[in-house]
């Protein structure tokens, strides 16, 4: 039983990182119907910022996690920059497909730029949280895991409150629902889109802090697999829906962890723990077949 | 204002892209320069040979530019150092060695062309190529034309077969799995072991298979065998939690340093696994990826091709001479293997007493060699059966632990 609880916590740890990254996907998709494939690479930008700023913060006597401020600034700058330079012109001239291709291109661009700037070899991130482990009833709770889960939940709740209750949040939902009508209603659409990118990228920075606390290494391609799994999480929960991303992320994390832990025993060795990624992506296919709109998504007939 | 901002960012992106291209062009330039130099060398060599025929021509094919340049440069530097020493000591069979070297850029096609060129230029044997993939492409040509191909560093199991012209100076991938099992049983004295490996990676899976096969031989019980899809995974906590609760006394984890330092070891300790962790040569480089708390790496052992900390004279001599000549950037297993490959070939030619290609082949097959990377004979396929150094970490330092005799 203690082992099972441990495996659940392992799943929640990576799941809350997926959830935060998925939030970024979902917000951008919700508002401009663009799958921002460069979003995973914003995490990489955040991670490299942490690599270089944590020693600075520690040297100046601040706790290491305060370096997240720099990460947020860097990620927001990159996120808004990408939106202004690449996505906006394409959105105005091209169609949705060309926007998608642009997103893939930006992802490759950021990865290769990082390789040019920082080299291909991985860089170690310094210790972020100094919390000792807690043992409750034979289960060792890792300090990092607990912090990751708590931060994840708090960020999600704050974001949900922001989207539901503030003026800016209402503007975002309005643009998401009907762009033309919101222009008529006096909403500054472009400003709202920029804000969405800024928030999404800021979330990526927080996600990179949590990711680096658990997996302390930065490398140029670190965002691609992470981004893909978070994308699956966003689709699973219902892309465009904030609580959906939370649920999707946690479900994917748990599925991944539990399949790694028990797949070998359950299938009698036919499938091994190495198949967990296949199961995660298998879920994507199943969801697309059975409930294309995702767990929380509503089936809305498209106007033809 | 917005447009200006966009223009600036766009311009800087274009510049970044151009910078990338620039680097590539430069590599191309260097490569073509190298080619030119090689051709000039070749002409000089031909003249020299026409004059007196008093040199022994040996070819080198190594990718000193391109994606695997790091390995190629190291191995080739090792070879060149060895030939410099050999020439300074009077050469082979009383003749000076003429090295003709070509850069294959780590590309199989280029490598085959280079090998054919060397064949036409009448070398008596070829050292190289570097990586297994490239070696696999050149091997059939070597057998066709009957010219010895002695790779220093191609470790894929299938590379060498019986009765052919393909040999190597390094051990094969699977050999390390076997040695790791031997180490666990004989040196650590454990009984119950666990394995975690990347099933989608030839190196990791190969090591795992060999370890499993040898485990039975050495009386080890495998109590848990867990996998990940690739060596690039970042989360192994689920598998390691299972392993920690399986009662295993030691863990065999054939991964590369980029996963070992930040993920495998910290996550294993976090999951509550306190026993020793055993790895293979992929652990070389873990020093650069360790997290702050270095004490968690203290019970880790891995097999390697050689250890610069090995106190023997041969090794210390090589370390000193190589550092003096080329610095320490490329002082690693690859340069040591290149160095040994060159001396192996020299010894074989000396023993054959002639530069006849078939005679050299027979001499290498029967060689009994002692060098920086160990003392060995070759098995029937042409792969060394070596003593293997076991290396461990001590408070963030790499330390020579023991020599595992063959």
XYZ file of C-alpha atoms in Angstrom:
710
model
C 0.000 0.000 0.000
C 2.817 2.374 0.935
C 4.417 1.655 -2.433
C 1.158 2.394 -4.221
C 0.841 5.751 -2.453
C 4.432 6.492 -3.394
C 3.647 5.743 -7.039
C 0.566 7.988 -6.863
C 2.746 10.819 -5.576
C 5.289 10.200 -8.345
C 2.429 10.571 -10.788
C 1.066 13.724 -9.166
C 4.527 15.308 -9.245
C 5.032 15.001 -12.997
C 1.282 15.443 -13.540
C 1.217 18.887 -11.980
C 4.078 19.961 -14.240
C 2.155 18.641 -17.261
C -0.912 20.487 -16.011
C 0.900 23.832 -15.825
C 2.345 23.395 -19.304
C -1.035 22.252 -20.603
C -2.587 25.452 -19.228
C -0.365 27.435 -21.585
C -1.474 25.343 -24.574
C -5.093 25.585 -23.630
C -5.161 29.352 -23.069
C -3.577 30.117 -26.417
C -5.723 27.587 -28.227
C -8.846 28.860 -26.540
C -8.296 32.385 -27.769
C -6.775 32.130 -31.253
C -7.334 28.440 -32.092
C -3.590 27.999 -32.502
C -1.710 25.006 -31.127
C 1.441 26.748 -29.985
C 4.006 24.009 -30.483
C 6.728 26.363 -29.310
C 5.171 26.363 -25.839
C 7.290 23.425 -24.644
C 10.358 25.371 -25.703
C 9.335 28.307 -23.515
C 9.971 25.874 -20.638
C 13.474 25.400 -22.017
C 13.955 29.187 -22.099
C 12.842 29.329 -18.468
C 15.149 26.464 -17.485
C 18.221 28.102 -19.041
C 17.326 31.376 -17.355
C 17.233 29.506 -14.048
C 20.607 27.867 -14.749
C 22.203 31.287 -15.015
C 20.215 33.322 -12.478
C 19.981 30.916 -9.515
C 23.697 31.318 -8.672
C 23.198 35.111 -8.847
C 20.254 35.060 -6.446
C 22.026 32.691 -4.065
C 25.141 34.871 -4.168
C 23.086 37.930 -3.267
C 21.599 36.121 -0.282
C 18.135 35.463 -1.711
C 16.471 32.027 -1.772
C 17.133 30.146 -5.020
C 13.489 30.008 -6.095
C 13.326 33.814 -6.424
C 15.207 33.343 -9.700
C 11.793 32.460 -11.095
C 11.248 36.229 -11.460
C 13.942 36.332 -14.143
C 12.516 33.209 -15.721
C 9.075 34.796 -15.908
C 10.532 37.952 -17.480
C 12.531 35.932 -20.021
C 9.645 33.636 -20.899
C 7.142 36.471 -21.242
C 9.599 38.373 -23.447
C 10.144 35.347 -25.669
C 6.452 34.416 -25.701
C 5.226 37.892 -26.587
C 8.114 38.305 -29.050
C 7.200 35.098 -30.854
C 3.555 36.156 -30.991
C 4.378 39.618 -32.387
C 7.031 38.542 -34.865
C 5.774 35.225 -36.100
C 2.174 34.454 -35.183
C 0.472 37.811 -35.630
C 1.597 38.466 -39.228
C 0.753 34.897 -40.197
C -2.611 35.066 -38.449
C -3.495 38.207 -40.370
C -2.336 36.975 -43.769
C -2.461 33.194 -43.748
C -4.871 30.524 -42.569
C -4.871 28.245 -39.554
C -2.634 25.679 -41.202
C 0.115 28.176 -41.949
C -0.100 29.381 -38.339
C 0.399 25.811 -37.148
C 3.432 25.353 -39.383
C 4.805 28.643 -38.051
C 4.441 27.294 -34.514
C 6.451 24.184 -35.426
C 9.052 26.422 -37.074
C 9.312 28.611 -33.967
C 9.796 25.504 -31.848
C 12.690 24.354 -34.052
C 14.084 27.875 -34.149
C 14.156 28.197 -30.356
C 15.727 24.756 -29.913
C 18.476 25.466 -32.413
C 19.050 28.969 -31.111
C 19.568 27.514 -27.640
C 22.009 25.007 -29.098
C 23.997 27.805 -30.721
C 23.951 29.939 -27.570
C 24.456 27.327 -24.850
C 25.876 24.297 -26.675
C 24.365 20.839 -27.005
C 25.667 19.432 -23.737
C 23.265 19.511 -20.803
C 23.601 22.047 -17.975
C 22.868 21.250 -14.367
C 20.360 23.391 -12.476
C 21.317 24.156 -8.882
C 19.203 22.993 -5.992
C 16.008 25.077 -5.883
C 14.017 24.079 -2.802
C 15.789 22.961 0.326
C 13.067 20.925 1.985
C 13.673 17.676 3.798
C 11.549 14.608 3.249
C 8.554 13.877 5.455
C 7.639 10.350 6.472
C 3.964 9.657 7.140
C 2.862 6.111 7.929
C 5.748 4.435 6.120
C 5.407 6.625 3.044
C 8.281 8.989 2.381
C 6.963 12.231 0.959
C 9.603 14.034 -1.011
C 9.738 17.757 -0.223
C 10.058 18.738 -3.893
C 7.067 16.636 -4.851
C 4.844 18.259 -2.251
C 5.911 21.788 -3.225
C 5.382 20.987 -6.903
C 1.868 19.720 -6.295
C 0.943 22.660 -4.051
C 2.280 25.314 -6.431
C 0.534 23.603 -9.314
C -2.867 23.611 -7.611
C -2.507 27.209 -6.388
C -1.558 28.504 -9.829
C -4.481 26.709 -11.419
C -6.967 28.140 -8.922
C -5.609 31.680 -9.332
C -5.769 31.382 -13.095
C -9.311 30.048 -13.030
C -10.365 32.927 -10.752
C -8.645 35.411 -13.064
C -10.360 34.106 -16.176
C -13.773 33.893 -14.536
C -13.870 37.026 -12.390
C -11.724 39.810 -13.799
C -12.409 42.205 -16.625
C -9.365 41.011 -18.559
C -10.447 37.417 -18.021
C -13.897 38.220 -19.368
C -12.289 39.882 -22.387
C -10.266 36.738 -22.992
C -13.336 34.541 -22.823
C -15.191 36.913 -25.112
C -12.448 36.899 -27.753
C -12.334 33.139 -27.475
C -16.079 32.842 -28.063
C -16.520 35.283 -30.909
C -13.704 37.456 -32.110
C -15.670 39.686 -34.481
C -18.400 40.334 -31.955
C -15.878 41.239 -29.256
C -14.307 43.791 -31.578
C -17.764 45.315 -31.972
C -18.169 45.294 -28.201
C -15.036 47.416 -27.874
C -12.589 44.766 -26.684
C -9.007 45.353 -27.803
C -8.494 41.971 -29.403
C -4.797 42.234 -30.134
C -4.052 43.454 -26.631
C -6.036 40.568 -25.205
C -4.158 38.043 -27.341
C -0.836 39.519 -26.236
C -1.936 39.276 -22.622
C -2.900 35.646 -23.155
C 0.546 34.878 -24.554
C 2.165 36.725 -21.667
C 0.207 34.729 -19.086
C 0.793 31.447 -20.914
C 4.524 32.126 -21.094
C 4.641 33.205 -17.460
C 3.023 29.888 -16.553
C 5.713 28.166 -18.605
C 8.319 29.926 -16.461
C 6.681 28.669 -13.263
C 6.408 25.213 -14.810
C 10.120 25.327 -15.625
C 10.885 26.162 -11.985
C 8.885 23.180 -10.814
C 10.271 20.949 -13.542
C 13.861 21.915 -12.713
C 13.261 21.359 -9.000
C 12.355 17.758 -9.784
C 14.558 17.147 -12.843
C 17.562 19.433 -12.415
C 18.971 19.621 -15.943
C 18.528 22.021 -18.863
C 19.148 21.058 -22.469
C 18.037 22.536 -25.803
C 15.547 19.798 -26.665
C 14.087 19.333 -23.188
C 10.838 21.071 -24.133
C 9.799 18.889 -27.040
C 8.693 15.681 -25.278
C 7.403 17.614 -22.287
C 5.416 19.858 -24.635
C 3.966 16.884 -26.522
C 2.758 15.188 -23.351
C 1.288 18.440 -22.040
C -0.459 18.819 -25.395
C -1.971 15.368 -24.952
C -3.040 16.471 -21.469
C -4.693 19.599 -22.868
C -6.563 17.597 -25.525
C -7.569 14.971 -22.978
C -9.041 17.554 -20.637
C -10.705 19.468 -23.457
C -8.491 21.964 -25.227
C -9.440 25.560 -24.565
C -10.855 24.802 -21.105
C -8.769 25.816 -18.078
C -9.954 23.188 -15.555
C -9.687 20.626 -18.354
C -5.963 21.237 -18.628
C -5.558 20.671 -14.884
C -7.477 17.407 -14.968
C -5.770 16.276 -18.178
C -2.305 16.971 -16.789
C -2.894 15.105 -13.559
C -4.495 12.156 -15.374
C -1.591 11.878 -17.826
C 0.925 12.073 -14.965
C -0.864 9.353 -13.008
C -1.313 7.115 -16.050
C 2.350 7.474 -16.899
C 3.570 6.749 -13.393
C 1.196 3.874 -12.672
C 1.765 2.230 -16.060
C 5.524 2.419 -15.486
C 5.035 0.861 -12.066
C 2.494 -1.882 -12.712
C 2.343 -2.603 -16.443
C 4.911 -5.391 -16.252
C 3.075 -7.164 -13.421
C -0.414 -6.627 -14.832
C 0.395 -7.961 -18.296
C 2.649 -10.730 -17.039
C 5.700 -9.238 -18.721
C 4.132 -8.897 -22.191
C 4.215 -5.105 -21.930
C 6.988 -3.521 -19.868
C 7.391 -0.166 -18.185
C 9.023 1.100 -21.387
C 5.550 1.134 -22.963
C 4.233 3.923 -20.745
C 4.788 6.601 -23.392
C 2.942 4.469 -25.909
C 0.045 4.299 -23.465
C 0.063 8.066 -22.932
C -0.132 8.706 -26.668
C -2.548 5.811 -27.089
C -4.868 7.723 -24.761
C -4.735 10.669 -27.165
C -5.931 8.446 -30.004
C -8.689 6.890 -27.920
C -9.885 10.298 -26.731
C -9.935 11.640 -30.272
C -12.032 8.648 -31.358
C -14.499 8.514 -28.481
C -14.809 12.055 -27.162
C -13.009 14.419 -29.541
C -13.841 17.444 -27.402
C -12.080 15.981 -24.335
C -13.232 15.143 -20.799
C -14.745 18.557 -20.057
C -15.371 19.579 -23.650
C -18.831 20.076 -25.083
C -19.620 18.839 -28.546
C -20.433 21.920 -30.525
C -21.601 21.337 -34.054
C -19.472 23.287 -36.464
C -21.154 25.633 -38.891
C -20.481 24.533 -42.423
C 6.573 51.547 -32.903
C 5.306 47.996 -32.927
C 6.507 47.547 -36.481
C 9.962 48.780 -35.584
C 10.101 46.364 -32.663
C 8.989 43.523 -34.908
C 11.572 44.470 -37.495
C 14.344 44.495 -34.926
C 13.398 41.112 -33.518
C 13.011 39.692 -37.021
C 16.411 41.045 -37.993
C 18.058 39.565 -34.933
C 16.475 36.188 -35.683
C 17.747 36.290 -39.249
C 21.175 37.097 -37.881
C 21.045 34.186 -35.482
C 20.139 31.873 -38.356
C 22.954 33.272 -40.452
C 25.336 32.756 -37.565
C 24.331 29.083 -37.564
C 24.915 28.841 -41.309
C 28.228 30.586 -40.936
C 29.446 27.992 -38.512
C 28.464 25.259 -40.924
C 30.272 26.924 -43.811
C 33.343 27.184 -41.681
C 33.254 23.482 -40.957
C 32.953 22.879 -44.688
C 35.919 25.138 -45.283
C 38.016 23.391 -42.706
C 37.020 20.073 -44.193
C 37.985 21.081 -47.719
C 41.211 22.532 -46.380
C 41.910 19.251 -44.677
C 41.205 17.431 -47.921
C 43.550 19.677 -49.791
C 46.266 19.166 -47.224
C 45.697 15.440 -47.393
C 46.044 15.554 -51.158
C 49.228 17.555 -50.898
C 50.555 15.110 -48.353
C 49.629 12.304 -50.699
C 51.599 13.838 -53.546
C 54.598 14.291 -51.326
C 54.278 10.743 -50.140
C 54.128 9.423 -53.680
C 57.277 11.308 -54.517
C 58.987 10.014 -51.434
C 58.002 6.456 -52.232
C 59.105 6.808 -55.830
C 62.468 7.948 -54.555
C 63.437 5.172 -52.207
C 60.435 3.015 -51.146
C 61.792 3.201 -47.630
C 58.575 4.098 -45.807
C 55.636 2.105 -44.525
C 52.339 3.639 -45.588
C 49.481 3.454 -43.129
C 46.059 4.996 -43.734
C 43.778 6.705 -41.229
C 40.073 7.313 -41.857
C 38.475 9.402 -39.115
C 35.619 11.896 -38.969
C 37.492 14.900 -37.625
C 34.716 17.235 -38.735
C 30.950 16.655 -38.751
C 28.601 15.420 -36.042
C 31.009 12.962 -34.379
C 34.062 15.211 -34.667
C 34.672 15.102 -30.907
C 35.350 11.372 -31.092
C 37.191 11.557 -34.400
C 39.641 14.236 -33.304
C 40.408 12.439 -30.045
C 41.019 9.072 -31.703
C 43.103 10.534 -34.533
C 45.240 12.567 -32.129
C 45.927 9.369 -30.200
C 46.961 7.570 -33.400
C 49.205 10.414 -34.574
C 50.884 10.608 -31.162
C 51.615 6.880 -31.331
C 53.112 7.107 -34.846
C 55.243 10.088 -33.806
C 56.612 8.018 -30.946
C 57.138 4.994 -33.185
C 59.000 7.063 -35.771
C 61.135 8.683 -33.085
C 62.073 5.196 -31.884
C 63.231 4.031 -35.302
C 59.949 3.205 -37.038
C 58.599 -0.226 -37.954
C 60.890 -2.871 -39.480
C 63.529 -0.157 -39.548
C 61.419 2.059 -41.824
C 59.665 5.320 -41.011
C 55.856 5.350 -41.005
C 54.081 7.597 -43.520
C 50.559 8.380 -42.378
C 47.953 9.193 -45.034
C 44.830 10.472 -43.359
C 41.396 11.308 -44.727
C 38.464 13.009 -43.030
C 35.209 11.102 -43.626
C 33.097 13.709 -41.750
C 31.446 10.848 -39.875
C 29.587 9.949 -43.078
C 29.434 6.310 -44.298
C 29.637 7.190 -48.010
C 32.597 9.526 -47.550
C 34.250 6.895 -45.428
C 33.919 4.217 -48.128
C 35.381 6.622 -50.689
C 38.290 7.403 -48.397
C 38.935 3.713 -47.776
C 38.936 2.955 -51.510
C 41.295 5.856 -52.096
C 43.694 4.541 -49.461
C 43.499 1.106 -51.064
C 44.512 2.643 -54.383
C 47.376 4.484 -52.757
C 48.851 1.238 -51.585
C 48.671 1.537 -47.797
C 49.385 -1.685 -45.931
C 46.541 -1.268 -43.420
C 43.911 1.276 -42.366
C 43.091 2.589 -38.897
C 39.459 3.690 -38.434
C 36.706 4.621 -38.992
C 35.342 5.925 -35.698
C 31.673 5.145 -35.052
C 29.948 1.787 -35.420
C 27.572 2.955 -38.146
C 30.403 4.151 -40.359
C 32.490 1.054 -39.621
C 29.602 -1.180 -40.679
C 29.578 0.516 -44.096
C 33.328 0.154 -44.651
C 33.708 -3.402 -43.308
C 32.445 -5.220 -46.446
C 34.838 -3.212 -48.638
C 37.753 -4.109 -46.389
C 36.948 -7.799 -46.868
C 36.415 -7.406 -50.621
C 39.757 -5.791 -51.304
C 41.620 -7.679 -48.582
C 42.913 -4.666 -46.671
C 42.972 -4.633 -42.874
C 40.485 -2.230 -41.253
C 41.361 -1.790 -37.593
C 38.826 0.436 -35.861
C 39.810 1.861 -32.521
C 36.338 2.719 -31.353
C 33.531 0.913 -33.234
C 31.803 -1.052 -30.454
C 28.684 -2.535 -32.109
C 28.543 -6.280 -31.461
C 27.935 -7.307 -35.055
C 30.873 -5.409 -36.539
C 33.509 -8.127 -36.565
C 33.018 -11.669 -37.849
C 35.349 -14.640 -38.095
C 37.934 -14.918 -40.900
C 37.804 -11.376 -42.149
C 39.895 -8.235 -42.399
C 37.960 -6.274 -39.764
C 39.422 -5.869 -36.277
C 39.045 -3.502 -33.361
C 41.005 -2.238 -30.381
C 37.977 -1.683 -28.132
C 35.685 -4.220 -26.524
C 32.183 -4.775 -27.912
C 29.082 -3.269 -26.279
C 27.851 -6.530 -24.804
C 31.225 -7.229 -23.164
C 30.572 -4.477 -20.635
C 27.276 -6.050 -19.563
C 29.103 -9.295 -18.916
C 31.858 -7.534 -16.985
C 29.307 -5.625 -14.903
C 27.710 -8.929 -13.850
C 31.137 -10.328 -12.994
C 31.891 -7.215 -10.932
C 28.590 -7.437 -9.032
C 29.134 -11.093 -8.178
C 32.867 -11.146 -7.487
C 33.754 -7.697 -6.164
C 30.503 -6.512 -4.555
C 29.475 -9.993 -3.493
C 25.748 -9.421 -4.054
C 23.113 -12.019 -4.974
C 19.894 -10.178 -5.841
C 20.190 -7.513 -8.524
C 17.789 -5.274 -10.421
C 18.073 -3.823 -13.937
C 16.730 -0.636 -15.431
C 17.464 -0.044 -19.109
C 16.239 1.819 -22.180
C 14.563 -0.781 -24.383
C 14.583 1.512 -27.411
C 18.324 2.103 -27.369
C 20.704 -0.443 -28.930
C 23.529 0.310 -26.506
C 21.440 0.138 -23.351
C 19.436 -2.906 -24.457
C 22.626 -4.666 -25.617
C 24.300 -4.125 -22.248
C 21.139 -5.318 -20.481
C 20.915 -8.537 -22.529
C 24.565 -9.341 -21.903
C 24.189 -8.615 -18.193
C 21.174 -10.910 -17.940
C 22.951 -13.703 -19.782
C 26.049 -13.384 -17.609
C 24.015 -13.055 -14.401
C 22.996 -16.704 -14.598
C 26.631 -17.678 -15.111
C 27.758 -15.771 -12.000
C 24.837 -16.924 -9.851
C 22.972 -13.616 -9.646
C 19.189 -13.453 -9.262
C 17.455 -10.728 -11.221
C 14.648 -9.655 -8.891
C 13.382 -6.723 -10.969
C 13.796 -5.673 -14.588
C 12.344 -2.299 -15.456
C 12.545 -0.315 -18.668
C 12.165 3.123 -20.145
C 11.429 3.842 -23.790
C 14.526 5.928 -24.486
C 17.739 7.036 -22.788
C 16.410 10.607 -22.930
C 13.587 10.048 -20.433
C 13.680 12.282 -17.379
C 11.376 10.514 -14.948
C 12.385 7.091 -13.695
C 10.870 7.434 -10.209
C 8.081 4.911 -10.806
C 10.451 2.177 -11.999
C 13.002 3.001 -9.305
C 10.335 2.870 -6.586
C 9.475 -0.650 -7.766
C 13.167 -1.570 -7.750
C 13.721 -0.105 -4.291
C 10.917 -2.332 -2.996
C 12.082 -5.467 -4.814
C 14.805 -6.301 -2.308
C 17.597 -5.811 -4.854
C 21.068 -5.337 -3.360
C 22.567 -3.730 -6.469
C 21.206 -2.020 -9.583
C 22.545 -2.269 -13.126
C 21.567 0.859 -15.093
C 23.227 1.162 -18.531
C 22.434 4.772 -19.454
C 24.423 7.789 -20.587
C 25.813 10.511 -18.331
C 23.042 12.957 -19.272
C 20.463 10.738 -17.538
C 22.692 9.268 -14.821
C 23.763 12.517 -13.160
C 20.527 14.458 -12.799
C 17.857 11.738 -12.958
C 18.761 8.080 -12.324
C 20.959 8.427 -9.248
C 19.019 11.178 -7.400
C 15.682 9.523 -8.175
C 16.984 6.111 -7.084
C 18.166 7.506 -3.764
C 14.902 9.422 -3.389
C 12.912 6.258 -4.010
C 14.818 4.670 -1.159
C 17.301 2.505 -3.058
C 20.539 2.601 -1.064
C 22.624 -0.138 -2.727
C 25.412 0.239 -5.274
C 24.559 1.272 -8.851
C 26.567 -0.251 -11.699
C 26.910 1.225 -15.168
C 28.976 1.099 -18.359
C 31.182 3.532 -20.286
C 28.194 5.837 -20.861
C 28.778 7.027 -17.266
C 31.990 8.731 -18.374
C 31.098 12.441 -18.211
C 28.706 12.161 -15.248
C 30.957 14.572 -13.345
C 29.550 17.366 -15.524
C 25.892 16.482 -14.851
C 25.920 15.794 -11.106
C 23.580 17.712 -8.821
C 24.908 19.646 -5.828
C 24.840 16.847 -3.265
C 27.824 14.810 -4.484
C 27.625 12.296 -1.640
C 24.738 10.440 -3.294
C 27.133 9.363 -6.077
C 29.547 7.614 -3.760
C 28.362 4.055 -4.331
C 28.472 4.010 -8.124
C 30.740 1.829 -10.274
C 31.165 1.671 -14.008
C 33.263 -0.160 -16.572
C 35.379 1.926 -18.921
C 37.996 1.522 -21.627
C 40.775 2.988 -19.538
C 41.276 5.126 -16.480
C 43.667 8.094 -16.498
C 43.980 7.496 -12.750
C 45.357 3.989 -13.346
C 48.845 4.158 -11.743
C 50.542 1.807 -14.270
C 53.523 3.228 -16.229
C 51.988 2.684 -19.668
C 48.898 4.696 -18.752
C 50.750 7.488 -16.961
C 53.202 7.751 -19.854
C 50.359 8.113 -22.339
C 48.572 10.692 -20.172
C 51.729 12.789 -19.929
C 52.755 12.577 -23.589
C 49.246 13.216 -24.877
C 48.705 16.206 -22.592
C 52.060 17.681 -23.647
C 51.268 17.294 -27.329
C 47.529 17.996 -27.562
C 46.392 19.314 -24.166
C 43.773 17.615 -22.015
C 40.598 18.520 -23.935
C 40.634 15.287 -25.903
C 42.390 13.140 -23.314
C 39.759 10.424 -23.003
C 38.940 6.806 -23.828
C 38.825 7.626 -27.545
C 42.352 9.009 -27.703
C 43.601 6.098 -25.580
C 41.975 3.594 -27.951
C 43.371 5.404 -31.006
C 46.820 5.277 -29.418
C 46.495 1.553 -28.704
C 45.156 0.785 -32.188
C 48.232 2.396 -33.737
C 50.601 0.421 -31.510
C 48.633 -2.780 -32.195
C 49.100 -2.312 -35.907
C 52.777 -1.482 -35.496
C 53.321 -4.618 -33.420
C 51.454 -6.731 -35.986
C 53.562 -5.424 -38.875
C 56.698 -6.016 -36.853
C 55.598 -9.591 -36.117
C 54.573 -10.230 -39.715
C 58.006 -9.009 -40.786
C 56.520 -7.681 -44.007
C 53.975 -5.127 -45.245
C 52.054 -7.809 -47.123
C 48.367 -7.196 -46.379
C 47.399 -10.828 -45.781
C 50.395 -11.384 -43.506
C 49.430 -8.322 -41.440
C 45.899 -9.685 -41.168
C 47.161 -12.988 -39.778
C 49.525 -11.207 -37.389
C 46.732 -9.039 -35.932
C 44.434 -12.039 -35.533
C 47.112 -13.768 -33.442
C 48.246 -10.688 -31.530
C 49.004 -10.646 -27.815
C 48.982 -6.956 -26.992
C 49.511 -4.845 -23.934
C 48.672 -1.147 -24.000
C 46.943 1.770 -22.313
C 43.496 0.185 -22.495
C 44.605 -3.147 -21.080
C 46.323 -6.371 -22.060
C 44.489 -8.595 -24.462
C 44.273 -11.157 -27.212
C 41.545 -11.108 -29.853
C 38.666 -13.568 -29.995
C 37.983 -15.471 -33.231
C 36.025 -12.523 -34.661
C 38.750 -9.951 -34.034
C 37.403 -8.281 -30.900
C 39.630 -7.895 -27.830
C 38.955 -9.787 -24.630
C 40.338 -7.240 -22.188
C 40.849 -6.528 -18.591
C 38.416 -3.737 -17.735
C 39.009 -0.906 -15.271
C 36.205 -0.216 -12.809
C 35.797 3.460 -11.965
C 33.885 4.965 -9.073
C 32.980 8.429 -7.772
C 34.153 9.803 -4.483
C 32.680 13.133 -3.346
C 32.451 14.435 -6.897
C 35.784 13.044 -8.116
C 36.335 10.191 -10.544
C 38.487 7.511 -8.899
C 40.067 4.308 -10.217
C 38.527 1.466 -8.183
C 39.974 -1.786 -9.459
C 41.061 -3.651 -12.561
C 38.684 -6.458 -13.471
C 40.919 -9.117 -14.992
C 39.771 -10.981 -18.036
